[in-house]
Coordinates of C-alpha atoms in Angstrom, one line a residue:
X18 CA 49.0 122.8 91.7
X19 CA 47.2 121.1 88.8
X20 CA 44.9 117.6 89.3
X21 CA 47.9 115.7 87.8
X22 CA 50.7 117.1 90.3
X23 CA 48.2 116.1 93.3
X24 CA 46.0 113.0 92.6
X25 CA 48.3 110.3 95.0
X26 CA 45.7 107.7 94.4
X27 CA 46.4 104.4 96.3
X28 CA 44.7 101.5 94.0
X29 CA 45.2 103.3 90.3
X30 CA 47.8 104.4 88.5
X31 CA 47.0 107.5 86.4
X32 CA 49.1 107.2 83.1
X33 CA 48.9 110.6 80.7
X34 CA 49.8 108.6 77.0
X35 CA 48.7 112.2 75.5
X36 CA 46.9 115.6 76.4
X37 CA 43.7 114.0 75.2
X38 CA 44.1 110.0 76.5
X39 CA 44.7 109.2 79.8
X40 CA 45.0 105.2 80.9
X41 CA 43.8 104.3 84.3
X42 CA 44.8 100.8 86.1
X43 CA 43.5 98.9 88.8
X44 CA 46.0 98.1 91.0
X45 CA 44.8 96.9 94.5
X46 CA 46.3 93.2 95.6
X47 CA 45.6 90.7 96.2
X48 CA 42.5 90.4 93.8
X49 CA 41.7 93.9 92.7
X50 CA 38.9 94.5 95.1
X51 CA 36.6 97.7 95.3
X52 CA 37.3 98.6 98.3
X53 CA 37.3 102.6 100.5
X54 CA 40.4 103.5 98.9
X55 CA 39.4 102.8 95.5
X56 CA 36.5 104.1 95.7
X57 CA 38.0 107.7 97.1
X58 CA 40.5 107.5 94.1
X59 CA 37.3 106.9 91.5
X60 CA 35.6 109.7 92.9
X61 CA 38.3 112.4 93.2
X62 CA 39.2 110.9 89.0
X63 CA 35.5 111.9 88.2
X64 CA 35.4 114.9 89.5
X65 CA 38.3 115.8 87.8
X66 CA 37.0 114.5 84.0
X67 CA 33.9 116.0 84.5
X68 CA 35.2 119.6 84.5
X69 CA 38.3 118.6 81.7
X70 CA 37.2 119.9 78.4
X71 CA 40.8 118.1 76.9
X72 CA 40.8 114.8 77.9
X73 CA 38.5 113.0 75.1
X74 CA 39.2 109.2 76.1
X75 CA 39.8 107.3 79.2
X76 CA 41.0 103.4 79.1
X77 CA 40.9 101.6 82.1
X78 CA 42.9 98.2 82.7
X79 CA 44.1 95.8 85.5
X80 CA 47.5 95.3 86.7
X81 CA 46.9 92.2 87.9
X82 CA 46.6 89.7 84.4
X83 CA 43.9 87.4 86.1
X84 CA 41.6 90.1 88.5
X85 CA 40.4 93.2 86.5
X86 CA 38.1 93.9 89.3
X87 CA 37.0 90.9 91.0
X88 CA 33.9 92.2 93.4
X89 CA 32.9 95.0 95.9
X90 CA 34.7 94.8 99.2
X91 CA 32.5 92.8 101.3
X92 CA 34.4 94.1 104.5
X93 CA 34.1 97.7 103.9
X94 CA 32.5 99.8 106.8
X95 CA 29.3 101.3 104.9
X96 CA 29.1 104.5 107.1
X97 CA 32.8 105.3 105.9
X98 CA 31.9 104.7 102.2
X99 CA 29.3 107.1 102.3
X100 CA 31.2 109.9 104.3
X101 CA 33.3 110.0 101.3
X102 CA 33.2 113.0 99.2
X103 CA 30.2 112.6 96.5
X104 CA 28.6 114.9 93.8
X105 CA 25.4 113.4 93.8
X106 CA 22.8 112.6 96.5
X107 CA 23.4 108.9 95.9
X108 CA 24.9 105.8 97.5
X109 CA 28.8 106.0 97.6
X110 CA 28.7 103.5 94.6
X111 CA 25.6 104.5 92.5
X112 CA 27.2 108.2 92.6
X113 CA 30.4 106.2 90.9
X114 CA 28.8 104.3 88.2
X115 CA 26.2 107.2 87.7
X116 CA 28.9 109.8 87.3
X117 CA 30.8 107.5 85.2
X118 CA 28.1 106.7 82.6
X119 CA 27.5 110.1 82.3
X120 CA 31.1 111.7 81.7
X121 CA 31.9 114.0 78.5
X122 CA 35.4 111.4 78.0
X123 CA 34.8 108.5 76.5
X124 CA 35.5 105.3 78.7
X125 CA 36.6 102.2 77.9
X126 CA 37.4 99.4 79.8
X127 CA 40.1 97.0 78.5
X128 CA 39.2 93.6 80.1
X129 CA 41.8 90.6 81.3
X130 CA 40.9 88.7 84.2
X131 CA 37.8 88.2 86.6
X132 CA 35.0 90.8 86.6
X133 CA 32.3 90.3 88.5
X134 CA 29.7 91.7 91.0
X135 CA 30.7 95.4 91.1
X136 CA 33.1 94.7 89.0
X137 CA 30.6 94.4 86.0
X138 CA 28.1 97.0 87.0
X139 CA 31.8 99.4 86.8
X140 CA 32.2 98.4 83.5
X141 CA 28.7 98.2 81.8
X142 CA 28.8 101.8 83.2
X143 CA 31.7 102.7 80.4
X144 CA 31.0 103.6 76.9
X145 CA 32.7 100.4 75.9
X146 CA 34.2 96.8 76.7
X147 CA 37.0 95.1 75.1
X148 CA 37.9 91.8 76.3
X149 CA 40.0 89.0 76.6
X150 CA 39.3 86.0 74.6
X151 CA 40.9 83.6 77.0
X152 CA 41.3 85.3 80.7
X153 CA 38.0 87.5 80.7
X154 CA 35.4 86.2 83.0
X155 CA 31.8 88.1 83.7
X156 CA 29.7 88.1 86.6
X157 CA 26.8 88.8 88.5
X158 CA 26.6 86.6 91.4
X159 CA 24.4 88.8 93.7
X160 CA 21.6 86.6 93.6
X161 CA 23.6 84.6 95.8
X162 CA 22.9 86.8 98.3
X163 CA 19.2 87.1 97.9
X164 CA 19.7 90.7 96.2
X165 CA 19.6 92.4 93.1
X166 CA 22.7 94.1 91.3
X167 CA 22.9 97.3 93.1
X168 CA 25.3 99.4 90.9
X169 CA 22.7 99.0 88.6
X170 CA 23.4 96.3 85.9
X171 CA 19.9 95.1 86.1
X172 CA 19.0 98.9 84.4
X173 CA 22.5 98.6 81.8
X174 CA 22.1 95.0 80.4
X175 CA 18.8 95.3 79.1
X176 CA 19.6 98.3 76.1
X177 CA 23.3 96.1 75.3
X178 CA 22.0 92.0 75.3
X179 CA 18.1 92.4 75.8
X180 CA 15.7 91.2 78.2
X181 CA 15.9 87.4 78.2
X182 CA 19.6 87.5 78.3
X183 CA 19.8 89.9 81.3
X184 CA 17.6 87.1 83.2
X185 CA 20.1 84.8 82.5
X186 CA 22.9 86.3 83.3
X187 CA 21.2 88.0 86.8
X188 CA 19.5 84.7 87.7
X189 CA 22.2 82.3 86.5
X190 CA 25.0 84.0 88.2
X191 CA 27.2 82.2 86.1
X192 CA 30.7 83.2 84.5
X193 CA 30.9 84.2 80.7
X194 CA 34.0 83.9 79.2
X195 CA 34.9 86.2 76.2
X196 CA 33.3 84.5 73.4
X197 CA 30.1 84.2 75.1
X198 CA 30.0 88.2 76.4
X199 CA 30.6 89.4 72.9
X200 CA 28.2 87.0 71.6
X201 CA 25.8 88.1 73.7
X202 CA 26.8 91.8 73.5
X203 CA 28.2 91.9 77.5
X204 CA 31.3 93.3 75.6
X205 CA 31.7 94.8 72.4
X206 CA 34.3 92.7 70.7
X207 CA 36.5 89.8 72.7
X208 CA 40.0 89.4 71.0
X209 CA 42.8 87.2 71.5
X210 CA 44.7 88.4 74.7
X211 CA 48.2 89.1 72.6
X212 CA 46.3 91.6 70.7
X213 CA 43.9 93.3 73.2
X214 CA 46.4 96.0 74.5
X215 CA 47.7 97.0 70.7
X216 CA 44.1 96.8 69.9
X217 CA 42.5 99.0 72.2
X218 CA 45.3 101.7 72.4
X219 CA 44.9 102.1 68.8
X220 CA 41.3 102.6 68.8
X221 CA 41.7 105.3 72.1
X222 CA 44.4 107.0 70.1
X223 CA 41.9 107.5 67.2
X224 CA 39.3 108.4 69.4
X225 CA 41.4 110.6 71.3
X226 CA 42.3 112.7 67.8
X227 CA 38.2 113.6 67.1
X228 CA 37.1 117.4 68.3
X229 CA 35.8 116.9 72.1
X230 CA 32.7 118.4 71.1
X231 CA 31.4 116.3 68.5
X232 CA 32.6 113.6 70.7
X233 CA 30.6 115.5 73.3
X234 CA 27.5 115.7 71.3
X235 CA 27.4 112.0 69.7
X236 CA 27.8 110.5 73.0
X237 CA 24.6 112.6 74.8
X238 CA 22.5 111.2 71.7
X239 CA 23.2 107.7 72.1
X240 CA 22.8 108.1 75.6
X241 CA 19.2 110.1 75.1
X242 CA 18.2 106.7 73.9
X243 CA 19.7 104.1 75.9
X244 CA 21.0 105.2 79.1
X245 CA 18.2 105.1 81.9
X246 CA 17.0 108.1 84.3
X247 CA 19.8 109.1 86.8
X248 CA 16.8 108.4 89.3
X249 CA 16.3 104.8 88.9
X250 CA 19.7 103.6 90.1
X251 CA 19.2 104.8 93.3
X252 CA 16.2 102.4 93.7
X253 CA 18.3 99.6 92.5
X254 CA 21.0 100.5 95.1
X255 CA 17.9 100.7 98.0
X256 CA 17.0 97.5 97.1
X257 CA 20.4 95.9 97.4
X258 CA 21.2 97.4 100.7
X259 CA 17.9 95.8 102.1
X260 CA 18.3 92.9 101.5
X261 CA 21.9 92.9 102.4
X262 CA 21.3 93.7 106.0
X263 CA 19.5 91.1 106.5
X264 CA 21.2 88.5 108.8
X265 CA 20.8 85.5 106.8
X266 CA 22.9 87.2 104.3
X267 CA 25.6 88.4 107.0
X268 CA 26.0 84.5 107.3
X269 CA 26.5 83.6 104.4
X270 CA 29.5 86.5 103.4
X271 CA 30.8 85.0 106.6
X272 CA 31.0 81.4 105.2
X273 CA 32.7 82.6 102.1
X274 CA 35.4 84.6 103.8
X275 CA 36.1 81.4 105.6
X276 CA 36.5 79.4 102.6
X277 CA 38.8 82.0 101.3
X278 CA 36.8 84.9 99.8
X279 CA 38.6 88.1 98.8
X280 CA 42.1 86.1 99.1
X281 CA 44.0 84.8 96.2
X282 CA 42.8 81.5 95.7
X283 CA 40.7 78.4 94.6
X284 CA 37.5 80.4 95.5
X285 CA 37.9 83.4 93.9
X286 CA 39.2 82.3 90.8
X287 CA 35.5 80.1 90.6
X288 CA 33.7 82.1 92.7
X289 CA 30.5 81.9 90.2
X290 CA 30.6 78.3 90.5
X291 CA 31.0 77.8 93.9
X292 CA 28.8 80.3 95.5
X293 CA 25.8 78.8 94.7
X294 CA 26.7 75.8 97.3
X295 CA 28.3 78.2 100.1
X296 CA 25.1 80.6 99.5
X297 CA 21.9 77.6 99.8
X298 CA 23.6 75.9 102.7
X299 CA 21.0 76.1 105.6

């Protein structure tokens, strides 16, 4: 059997619009976290692109119009994350956004909705962002919980909006709608939402049309010059995971799943406004 007659993934849906451009959507209610699941479906998808010498684009969108990908699942069991399959010696999610920065196809994420903590590092790992004028919001909130991004956006943001702006967005943990990311270069370009599907399927069509080599060959020199050592995201990830195990931290995830974290409501949908509050309480 071929990868297309067995992938059953449970949280994407794997759409083929040609030999050469495959579409990929998030589909995992009630808010599009990254969750076990996901996660096995991302990995057995990268292991597939990174031996397909056809497919020469890959879009990736949300069926849900207000969560793209809201956060990582803060209820996963670790231990079962990492017995997942991997091809890399790394951290169940570093080996995602690793493999993904690093695949022949090029990757574009086609952003409506909330996109934040994992999230974001998933997307700055793509070769491009196309957003949402008016329902794209950007995040990274983990300073809330007295850690640093550890999918590695702290190592991505730096080369796309520079070193001043990647403090503010780490340290401010703020939303930023899509006028500001595409001012700031978080996304490429942010276009009114009635025109963001027609947009980016005709630029991944055109893509899609170019020789996979050359596309092969332009994407490892941009990357010789702006994508970071494979071996520094695993330090990013160490860091996270220590100071996520520590207890103050456990606290505080459980005060935000009592005020409704991970379900579809109030707190999610201004999760970067109110988590400041929730997180400093003592």
């Amino acid at each position: 059997m071929t990868f297309l007659e067995e992938f059953n993934p449970k949280h994407l849906t794997l759409t083929v619009e040609s030999p050469t451009f495959w579409r990929v959507t998030f589909n995992n209610p009630p808010i599009n976290v990254i969750g076990l699941e996901m996660m096995r479906d991302l990995k057995a998808l990268l292991t597939e692109l990174e031996n397909n010498k056809t497919v020469n684009v890959v879009v990736f969108d949300s069926a849900d119009p207000d969560f793209y990908i809201a956060h990582y699942d803060v209820t996963v069991d670790n231990e079962l994350a990492e017995a997942l399959p991997k091809a890399t010696d790394y951290t169940a999610w570093v080996d995602i956004t690793v493999r993904m920065s690093k695949l022949d196809a090029v990757t574009v994420a086609a952003i409506r909705g909330i996109t934040r903590g994992a999230g974001s590092e998933l997307v700055l790992a793509m070769d491009m962002r196309f957003a949402s004028l008016e329902k794209t919001k950007l995040a990274q909130v983990e300073i809330a919980l007295n850690a640093v991004t550890g999918g590695g956006a702290s190592g991505r943001l730096p080369s796309l909006v520079g070193r001043g702006r990647t403090m503010e967005i780490l340290l401010g943990a703020e939303d930023f709608d899509g006028a500001l990311a595409e001012k700031y270069g978080y996304v490429n370009r942010a276009l009114p939402d009635a025109e963001l599907d027609e947009f980016v399927s005709r630029f991944a069509r055109r893509v899609s049309g170019w020789d996979h080599q050359a596309i092969v060959e332009v994407k490892e020199f941009i990357n010789k010059y702006t994508r970071l050592p494979d071996g520094e995201y695993p330090l990013h990830s160490d860091a996270y995971w220590a100071a996520v195990s520590n207890p103050e931290v456990g606290a505080t995830v459980e005060r935000l799943l009592e005020k409704g974290m991970q379900e579809r409501g109030p707190l999610e949908y201004d999760l970067a406004t109110k988590i400041g509050a929730i997180a400093q309480q003592r």
